[in-house]
PDB file of C-alpha atoms in Angstrom:
ATOM      1  CA  MET A  47      82.147 190.167  44.243  1.00  0.00           C
ATOM      2  CA  THR A  48      79.667 191.455  46.766  1.00  0.00           C
ATOM      3  CA  THR A  49      78.250 189.830  49.853  1.00  0.00           C
ATOM      4  CA  ALA A  50      75.202 190.989  51.764  1.00  0.00           C
ATOM      5  CA  ALA A  51      75.393 191.772  55.429  1.00  0.00           C
ATOM      6  CA  ARG A  52      72.592 189.389  56.312  1.00  0.00           C
ATOM      7  CA  LEU A  53      71.000 190.006  59.673  1.00  0.00           C
ATOM      8  CA  ALA A  54      68.748 187.577  61.482  1.00  0.00           C
ATOM      9  CA  THR A  55      65.162 188.804  61.397  1.00  0.00           C
ATOM     10  CA  THR A  56      61.764 187.197  61.120  1.00  0.00           C
ATOM     11  CA  ASP A  57      59.621 190.154  60.092  1.00  0.00           C
ATOM     12  CA  GLY A  58      61.803 191.921  57.528  1.00  0.00           C
ATOM     13  CA  THR A  59      62.046 195.110  59.597  1.00  0.00           C
ATOM     14  CA  ILE A  60      65.857 195.123  59.695  1.00  0.00           C
ATOM     15  CA  PRO A  61      67.383 196.366  56.432  1.00  0.00           C
ATOM     16  CA  GLU A  62      69.794 194.153  54.538  1.00  0.00           C
ATOM     17  CA  LEU A  63      72.950 195.924  53.371  1.00  0.00           C
ATOM     18  CA  THR A  64      75.138 194.914  50.453  1.00  0.00           C
ATOM     19  CA  PHE A  65      78.550 196.320  49.570  1.00  0.00           C
ATOM     20  CA  ARG A  66      80.349 196.832  46.285  1.00  0.00           C
ATOM     21  CA  VAL A  67      83.591 198.535  45.236  1.00  0.00           C
ATOM     22  CA  THR A  68      82.854 200.306  41.970  1.00  0.00           C
ATOM     23  CA  GLY A  69      86.174 201.969  41.170  1.00  0.00           C
ATOM     24  CA  ALA A  70      89.492 203.431  42.260  1.00  0.00           C
ATOM     25  CA  GLU A  71      91.309 206.608  41.299  1.00  0.00           C
ATOM     26  CA  PRO A  72      94.215 208.699  42.568  1.00  0.00           C
ATOM     27  CA  ASP A  73      93.270 211.361  45.113  1.00  0.00           C
ATOM     28  CA  PRO A  74      94.325 214.565  43.321  1.00  0.00           C
ATOM     29  CA  VAL A  75      94.803 216.673  46.459  1.00  0.00           C
ATOM     30  CA  ALA A  76      96.317 214.228  48.962  1.00  0.00           C
ATOM     31  CA  ALA A  77      99.685 215.144  50.463  1.00  0.00           C
ATOM     32  CA  VAL A  78     100.924 211.546  50.087  1.00  0.00           C
ATOM     33  CA  PRO A  79     100.165 208.968  47.366  1.00  0.00           C
ATOM     34  CA  THR A  80      96.557 207.980  48.012  1.00  0.00           C
ATOM     35  CA  LEU A  81      94.060 205.819  46.167  1.00  0.00           C
ATOM     36  CA  ARG A  82      90.401 206.679  46.615  1.00  0.00           C
ATOM     37  CA  PHE A  83      88.096 203.674  46.340  1.00  0.00           C
ATOM     38  CA  ALA A  84      84.376 204.110  45.733  1.00  0.00           C
ATOM     39  CA  LEU A  85      82.324 202.059  48.225  1.00  0.00           C
ATOM     40  CA  GLU A  86      78.710 201.518  47.256  1.00  0.00           C
ATOM     41  CA  LEU A  87      76.184 200.572  49.938  1.00  0.00           C
ATOM     42  CA  ALA A  88      72.721 199.387  48.982  1.00  0.00           C
ATOM     43  CA  ARG A  89      69.737 198.736  51.219  1.00  0.00           C
ATOM     44  CA  SER A  90      66.858 196.345  50.752  1.00  0.00           C
ATOM     45  CA  GLY A  91      64.002 195.829  53.199  1.00  0.00           C
ATOM     46  CA  GLY A  92      63.358 197.647  56.445  1.00  0.00           C
ATOM     47  CA  GLY A  93      63.385 201.409  56.820  1.00  0.00           C
ATOM     48  CA  PRO A  94      65.798 204.092  55.565  1.00  0.00           C
ATOM     49  CA  VAL A  95      69.353 204.011  56.886  1.00  0.00           C
ATOM     50  CA  ARG A  96      70.202 207.068  58.977  1.00  0.00           C
ATOM     51  CA  ALA A  97      73.934 206.477  59.557  1.00  0.00           C
ATOM     52  CA  VAL A  98      76.589 203.792  59.291  1.00  0.00           C
ATOM     53  CA  SER A  99      79.801 203.492  61.296  1.00  0.00           C
ATOM     54  CA  LEU A 100      81.685 201.155  58.991  1.00  0.00           C
ATOM     55  CA  THR A 101      85.024 199.490  59.690  1.00  0.00           C
ATOM     56  CA  VAL A 102      86.766 198.464  56.479  1.00  0.00           C
ATOM     57  CA  MET A 103      89.658 196.010  56.374  1.00  0.00           C
ATOM     58  CA  LEU A 104      91.568 195.936  53.088  1.00  0.00           C
ATOM     59  CA  ARG A 105      93.889 193.130  52.104  1.00  0.00           C
ATOM     60  CA  ILE A 106      95.562 191.742  48.985  1.00  0.00           C
ATOM     61  CA  ASP A 107      94.212 188.299  48.026  1.00  0.00           C
ATOM     62  CA  VAL A 108      97.508 187.025  46.640  1.00  0.00           C
ATOM     63  CA  LEU A 109      96.134 183.540  46.005  1.00  0.00           C
ATOM     64  CA  ARG A 110      93.790 184.925  43.345  1.00  0.00           C
ATOM     65  CA  ARG A 111      96.650 186.240  41.172  1.00  0.00           C
ATOM     66  CA  GLU A 112      98.937 184.430  38.747  1.00  0.00           C
ATOM     67  CA  HIS A 113     102.605 185.189  39.443  1.00  0.00           C
ATOM     68  CA  PRO A 114     104.800 185.037  36.327  1.00  0.00           C
ATOM     69  CA  ALA A 115     108.330 183.687  36.551  1.00  0.00           C
ATOM     70  CA  ASP A 116     109.959 187.124  36.400  1.00  0.00           C
ATOM     71  CA  THR A 117     108.360 188.019  39.761  1.00  0.00           C
ATOM     72  CA  HIS A 118     109.476 184.901  41.658  1.00  0.00           C
ATOM     73  CA  ALA A 119     112.760 186.377  42.869  1.00  0.00           C
ATOM     74  CA  ALA A 120     111.045 189.508  44.199  1.00  0.00           C
ATOM     75  CA  LEU A 121     108.374 187.442  45.968  1.00  0.00           C
ATOM     76  CA  ALA A 122     110.801 184.942  47.496  1.00  0.00           C
ATOM     77  CA  GLU A 123     111.412 187.251  50.474  1.00  0.00           C
ATOM     78  CA  LEU A 124     107.676 187.247  51.224  1.00  0.00           C
ATOM     79  CA  PHE A 125     106.643 183.665  50.495  1.00  0.00           C
ATOM     80  CA  GLY A 126     109.792 181.603  49.973  1.00  0.00           C
ATOM     81  CA  LEU A 127     110.339 179.402  46.923  1.00  0.00           C
ATOM     82  CA  PRO A 128     107.431 178.869  44.486  1.00  0.00           C
ATOM     83  CA  GLU A 129     107.088 175.212  45.519  1.00  0.00           C
ATOM     84  CA  GLU A 130     106.317 176.453  49.055  1.00  0.00           C
ATOM     85  CA  TRP A 131     103.644 178.956  48.047  1.00  0.00           C
ATOM     86  CA  HIS A 132     100.721 176.565  48.457  1.00  0.00           C
ATOM     87  CA  ARG A 133     101.274 176.740  52.225  1.00  0.00           C
ATOM     88  CA  SER A 134     103.158 180.033  52.689  1.00  0.00           C
ATOM     89  CA  MET A 135     100.937 182.388  50.686  1.00  0.00           C
ATOM     90  CA  ARG A 136      98.362 184.211  52.768  1.00  0.00           C
ATOM     91  CA  PRO A 137      96.376 187.422  52.182  1.00  0.00           C
ATOM     92  CA  LEU A 138      98.456 190.520  52.910  1.00  0.00           C
ATOM     93  CA  ALA A 139      96.822 193.049  55.252  1.00  0.00           C
ATOM     94  CA  TRP A 140      96.989 196.537  53.718  1.00  0.00           C
ATOM     95  CA  THR A 141      94.988 198.827  55.991  1.00  0.00           C
ATOM     96  CA  GLN A 142      91.983 199.136  58.280  1.00  0.00           C
ATOM     97  CA  ALA A 143      89.964 202.286  58.837  1.00  0.00           C
ATOM     98  CA  THR A 144      86.533 203.534  59.878  1.00  0.00           C
ATOM     99  CA  VAL A 145      84.240 205.198  57.344  1.00  0.00           C
ATOM    100  CA  HIS A 146      81.232 207.240  58.434  1.00  0.00           C
ATOM    101  CA  VAL A 147      78.350 206.910  55.981  1.00  0.00           C
ATOM    102  CA  PRO A 148      75.584 209.538  56.029  1.00  0.00           C
ATOM    103  CA  SER A 149      71.860 208.912  55.716  1.00  0.00           C
ATOM    104  CA  PHE A 150      70.528 207.187  52.592  1.00  0.00           C
ATOM    105  CA  THR A 151      67.341 205.516  51.483  1.00  0.00           C
ATOM    106  CA  ASP A 152      68.191 202.948  48.803  1.00  0.00           C
ATOM    107  CA  ARG A 153      71.801 203.367  47.708  1.00  0.00           C
ATOM    108  CA  THR A 154      74.821 205.585  48.292  1.00  0.00           C
ATOM    109  CA  THR A 155      78.526 205.749  47.406  1.00  0.00           C
ATOM    110  CA  VAL A 156      81.241 207.007  49.761  1.00  0.00           C
ATOM    111  CA  PRO A 157      85.002 207.398  49.268  1.00  0.00           C
ATOM    112  CA  PHE A 158      87.479 205.145  51.039  1.00  0.00           C
ATOM    113  CA  PRO A 159      90.963 206.736  50.865  1.00  0.00           C
ATOM    114  CA  VAL A 160      93.959 204.422  51.193  1.00  0.00           C
ATOM    115  CA  ALA A 161      97.476 205.799  51.554  1.00  0.00           C
ATOM    116  CA  CYS A 162     100.012 204.039  49.334  1.00  0.00           C
ATOM    117  CA  GLY A 163     103.111 203.884  51.477  1.00  0.00           C
ATOM    118  CA  THR A 164     106.441 203.304  49.777  1.00  0.00           C
ATOM    119  CA  ASP A 165     108.379 201.954  52.766  1.00  0.00           C
ATOM    120  CA  PRO A 166     110.385 199.112  51.168  1.00  0.00           C
ATOM    121  CA  GLU A 167     110.256 197.140  54.422  1.00  0.00           C
ATOM    122  CA  LEU A 168     106.462 196.706  54.225  1.00  0.00           C
ATOM    123  CA  ALA A 169     105.158 193.445  52.764  1.00  0.00           C
ATOM    124  CA  VAL A 170     102.408 195.230  50.830  1.00  0.00           C
ATOM    125  CA  THR A 171     104.943 197.571  49.207  1.00  0.00           C
ATOM    126  CA  LYS A 172     107.203 194.671  48.244  1.00  0.00           C
ATOM    127  CA  TYR A 173     104.284 192.833  46.675  1.00  0.00           C
ATOM    128  CA  LEU A 174     102.923 195.806  44.747  1.00  0.00           C
ATOM    129  CA  ARG A 175     106.389 196.677  43.442  1.00  0.00           C
ATOM    130  CA  ALA A 176     106.677 193.130  42.076  1.00  0.00           C
ATOM    131  CA  ALA A 177     103.194 193.208  40.490  1.00  0.00           C
ATOM    132  CA  LYS A 178     103.930 195.442  37.524  1.00  0.00           C
ATOM    133  CA  GLU A 179     101.304 194.163  35.071  1.00  0.00           C
ATOM    134  CA  GLY A 180      97.732 192.928  35.119  1.00  0.00           C
ATOM    135  CA  THR A 181      95.538 193.421  38.147  1.00  0.00           C
ATOM    136  CA  VAL A 182      95.988 192.986  41.888  1.00  0.00           C
ATOM    137  CA  PRO A 183      93.011 191.233  43.550  1.00  0.00           C
ATOM    138  CA  LEU A 184      91.835 193.083  46.646  1.00  0.00           C
ATOM    139  CA  GLY A 185      89.466 191.926  49.350  1.00  0.00           C
ATOM    140  CA  PHE A 186      87.377 194.349  51.427  1.00  0.00           C
ATOM    141  CA  LEU A 187      85.919 193.076  54.698  1.00  0.00           C
ATOM    142  CA  PHE A 188      83.251 195.114  56.479  1.00  0.00           C
ATOM    143  CA  ASN A 189      82.107 195.348  60.071  1.00  0.00           C
ATOM    144  CA  GLY A 190      80.317 197.949  62.159  1.00  0.00           C
ATOM    145  CA  THR A 191      76.961 199.331  63.193  1.00  0.00           C
ATOM    146  CA  PHE A 192      74.179 201.030  61.272  1.00  0.00           C
ATOM    147  CA  PHE A 193      71.121 202.957  62.425  1.00  0.00           C
ATOM    148  CA  TYR A 194      67.792 202.723  60.637  1.00  0.00           C
ATOM    149  CA  GLU A 195      64.185 203.815  60.935  1.00  0.00           C
ATOM    150  CA  HIS A 196      61.773 201.287  62.337  1.00  0.00           C
ATOM    151  CA  ALA A 197      58.111 201.971  61.702  1.00  0.00           C
ATOM    152  CA  GLY A 198      56.234 202.582  64.939  1.00  0.00           C
ATOM    153  CA  THR A 199      53.315 200.373  65.859  1.00  0.00           C
ATOM    154  CA  GLY A 200      49.790 201.689  65.540  1.00  0.00           C
ATOM    155  CA  GLY A 201      50.829 204.522  63.238  1.00  0.00           C
ATOM    156  CA  GLY A 202      53.272 206.004  65.735  1.00  0.00           C
ATOM    157  CA  ALA A 203      56.393 207.945  64.788  1.00  0.00           C
ATOM    158  CA  PRO A 204      59.302 205.862  63.429  1.00  0.00           C
ATOM    159  CA  ALA A 205      61.875 204.809  66.008  1.00  0.00           C
ATOM    160  CA  LEU A 206      65.632 204.793  65.505  1.00  0.00           C
ATOM    161  CA  ARG A 207      67.202 201.374  65.942  1.00  0.00           C
ATOM    162  CA  ALA A 208      70.687 199.904  65.552  1.00  0.00           C
ATOM    163  CA  ALA A 209      71.948 196.698  63.989  1.00  0.00           C
ATOM    164  CA  ALA A 210      75.363 195.111  63.551  1.00  0.00           C
ATOM    165  CA  ILE A 211      77.253 194.430  60.334  1.00  0.00           C
ATOM    166  CA  PRO A 212      79.091 191.089  60.606  1.00  0.00           C
ATOM    167  CA  TRP A 213      82.631 190.501  59.251  1.00  0.00           C
ATOM    168  CA  SER A 214      81.077 188.101  56.723  1.00  0.00           C
ATOM    169  CA  ALA A 215      80.118 191.177  54.668  1.00  0.00           C
ATOM    170  CA  GLU A 216      82.746 191.554  51.941  1.00  0.00           C
ATOM    171  CA  ALA A 217      83.497 192.769  48.447  1.00  0.00           C
ATOM    172  CA  GLY A 218      86.292 192.228  45.949  1.00  0.00           C
ATOM    173  CA  TYR A 219      87.994 194.538  43.473  1.00  0.00           C
ATOM    174  CA  ASP A 220      90.705 194.004  40.872  1.00  0.00           C
ATOM    175  CA  LEU A 221      93.067 196.967  41.060  1.00  0.00           C
ATOM    176  CA  PRO A 222      95.057 197.692  37.895  1.00  0.00           C
ATOM    177  CA  ALA A 223      98.683 197.226  38.959  1.00  0.00           C
ATOM    178  CA  GLY A 224      99.799 200.146  36.822  1.00  0.00           C
ATOM    179  CA  LEU A 225      97.577 202.527  38.787  1.00  0.00           C
ATOM    180  CA  TRP A 226      99.640 202.023  41.954  1.00  0.00           C
ATOM    181  CA  HIS A 227     102.934 202.349  40.079  1.00  0.00           C
ATOM    182  CA  SER A 228     101.917 205.511  38.226  1.00  0.00           C
ATOM    183  CA  LEU A 229     100.640 207.097  41.446  1.00  0.00           C
ATOM    184  CA  VAL A 230     103.858 206.407  43.364  1.00  0.00           C
ATOM    185  CA  GLU A 231     105.911 207.565  40.385  1.00  0.00           C
ATOM    186  CA  ARG A 232     103.976 210.845  40.261  1.00  0.00           C
ATOM    187  CA  TYR A 233     104.886 211.650  43.866  1.00  0.00           C
ATOM    188  CA  HIS A 234     108.424 210.274  44.046  1.00  0.00           C
ATOM    189  CA  GLY A 235     109.569 210.076  40.440  1.00  0.00           C
ATOM    190  CA  GLY A 236     112.540 207.789  40.027  1.00  0.00           C
ATOM    191  CA  SER A 237     113.767 208.406  43.580  1.00  0.00           C
ATOM    192  CA  PRO A 238     112.019 206.163  46.121  1.00  0.00           C
ATOM    193  CA  TRP A 239     112.715 206.937  49.768  1.00  0.00           C
ATOM    194  CA  LEU A 240     115.180 204.793  51.688  1.00  0.00           C
ATOM    195  CA  ARG A 241     114.976 205.109  55.469  1.00  0.00           C
ATOM    196  CA  LEU A 242     118.301 204.816  57.293  1.00  0.00           C
ATOM    197  CA  PRO A 243     119.147 205.119  60.989  1.00  0.00           C
ATOM    198  CA  ARG A 244     121.210 208.214  61.789  1.00  0.00           C
ATOM    199  CA  GLU A 245     124.327 206.157  62.569  1.00  0.00           C
ATOM    200  CA  THR A 246     124.139 204.348  59.213  1.00  0.00           C
ATOM    201  CA  TYR A 247     123.608 207.593  57.325  1.00  0.00           C
ATOM    202  CA  ASP A 248     126.562 209.229  59.088  1.00  0.00           C
ATOM    203  CA  ARG A 249     128.801 206.304  58.145  1.00  0.00           C
ATOM    204  CA  LEU A 250     127.599 206.503  54.536  1.00  0.00           C
ATOM    205  CA  ASP A 251     128.212 210.236  54.414  1.00  0.00           C
ATOM    206  CA  ALA A 252     131.682 209.801  55.909  1.00  0.00           C
ATOM    207  CA  PHE A 253     132.457 207.194  53.223  1.00  0.00           C
ATOM    208  CA  ARG A 254     131.234 209.639  50.565  1.00  0.00           C
ATOM    209  CA  ALA A 255     133.468 212.442  51.837  1.00  0.00           C
ATOM    210  CA  ARG A 256     136.493 210.203  52.314  1.00  0.00           C
ATOM    211  CA  ASN A 257     136.249 208.993  48.727  1.00  0.00           C
ATOM    212  CA  VAL A 258     135.464 212.460  47.304  1.00  0.00           C
ATOM    213  CA  LEU A 259     132.057 211.374  45.963  1.00  0.00           C
ATOM    214  CA  GLY A 260     129.442 213.934  45.075  1.00  0.00           C
ATOM    215  CA  SER A 261     126.256 212.458  46.566  1.00  0.00           C
ATOM    216  CA  ALA A 262     124.818 209.705  48.693  1.00  0.00           C
ATOM    217  CA  ASP A 263     123.730 207.980  45.471  1.00  0.00           C
ATOM    218  CA  ASP A 264     127.368 207.956  44.286  1.00  0.00           C
ATOM    219  CA  ALA A 265     128.417 206.458  47.616  1.00  0.00           C
ATOM    220  CA  VAL A 266     125.822 203.669  47.460  1.00  0.00           C
ATOM    221  CA  ARG A 267     126.756 202.889  43.849  1.00  0.00           C
ATOM    222  CA  ALA A 268     130.437 202.683  44.800  1.00  0.00           C
ATOM    223  CA  LEU A 269     129.676 200.247  47.634  1.00  0.00           C
ATOM    224  CA  LEU A 270     127.496 198.125  45.330  1.00  0.00           C
ATOM    225  CA  ASP A 271     130.236 198.031  42.718  1.00  0.00           C
ATOM    226  CA  ARG A 272     132.742 196.893  45.364  1.00  0.00           C
ATOM    227  CA  SER A 273     130.391 194.074  46.427  1.00  0.00           C
ATOM    228  CA  GLY A 274     129.899 192.872  42.875  1.00  0.00           C
ATOM    229  CA  ALA A 275     126.120 193.307  43.116  1.00  0.00           C
ATOM    230  CA  PRO A 276     124.358 193.548  39.717  1.00  0.00           C
TER     231      PRO A 276
END
């Protein structure tokens, strides 16, 4: 799905920009799990584009995905019971960042890196963990300013002008769910991070020592067994 950034003009001198997401791949050199999306910008009409300051808002369009029964329990914390989803489900905001696009004439592609946090308290992380198969529908919203050449009158030198990109400019992309899982697995293996306040960690470590347990994992397992949790 692509939507043009249509700008009001009567003489066709302002370029029209369209946006498309053409792919996603893991960033091989990032220090944290990062997906690198390919943003394609295309120009029609007007003069060449000299620069774009582009704000990109990324969100998960949860309403565009089917949610099988085995994910309902994991999604209940986010959206409640399935019979409530028609009013409780809303797009999940993932990130927002500014991308600087260099000069181009007709078409260009720039990377849009998105860090894949694994904080289990984040709604996006909870959703992506539950979505193990199929694709995850993403929505990209665009806003910003671009600068373009405007032909001078009477054969004069081209002038540099600016125009706005409205939030109505958007694009969609279906992210393979397995890509997120494999990327997080590559960085963290089978040991996702669990953030604990210092006081809680100290109590856990004291429990471990008091019960002669070898690791924090052993301590957590012992507490889960005591509670009867599956």
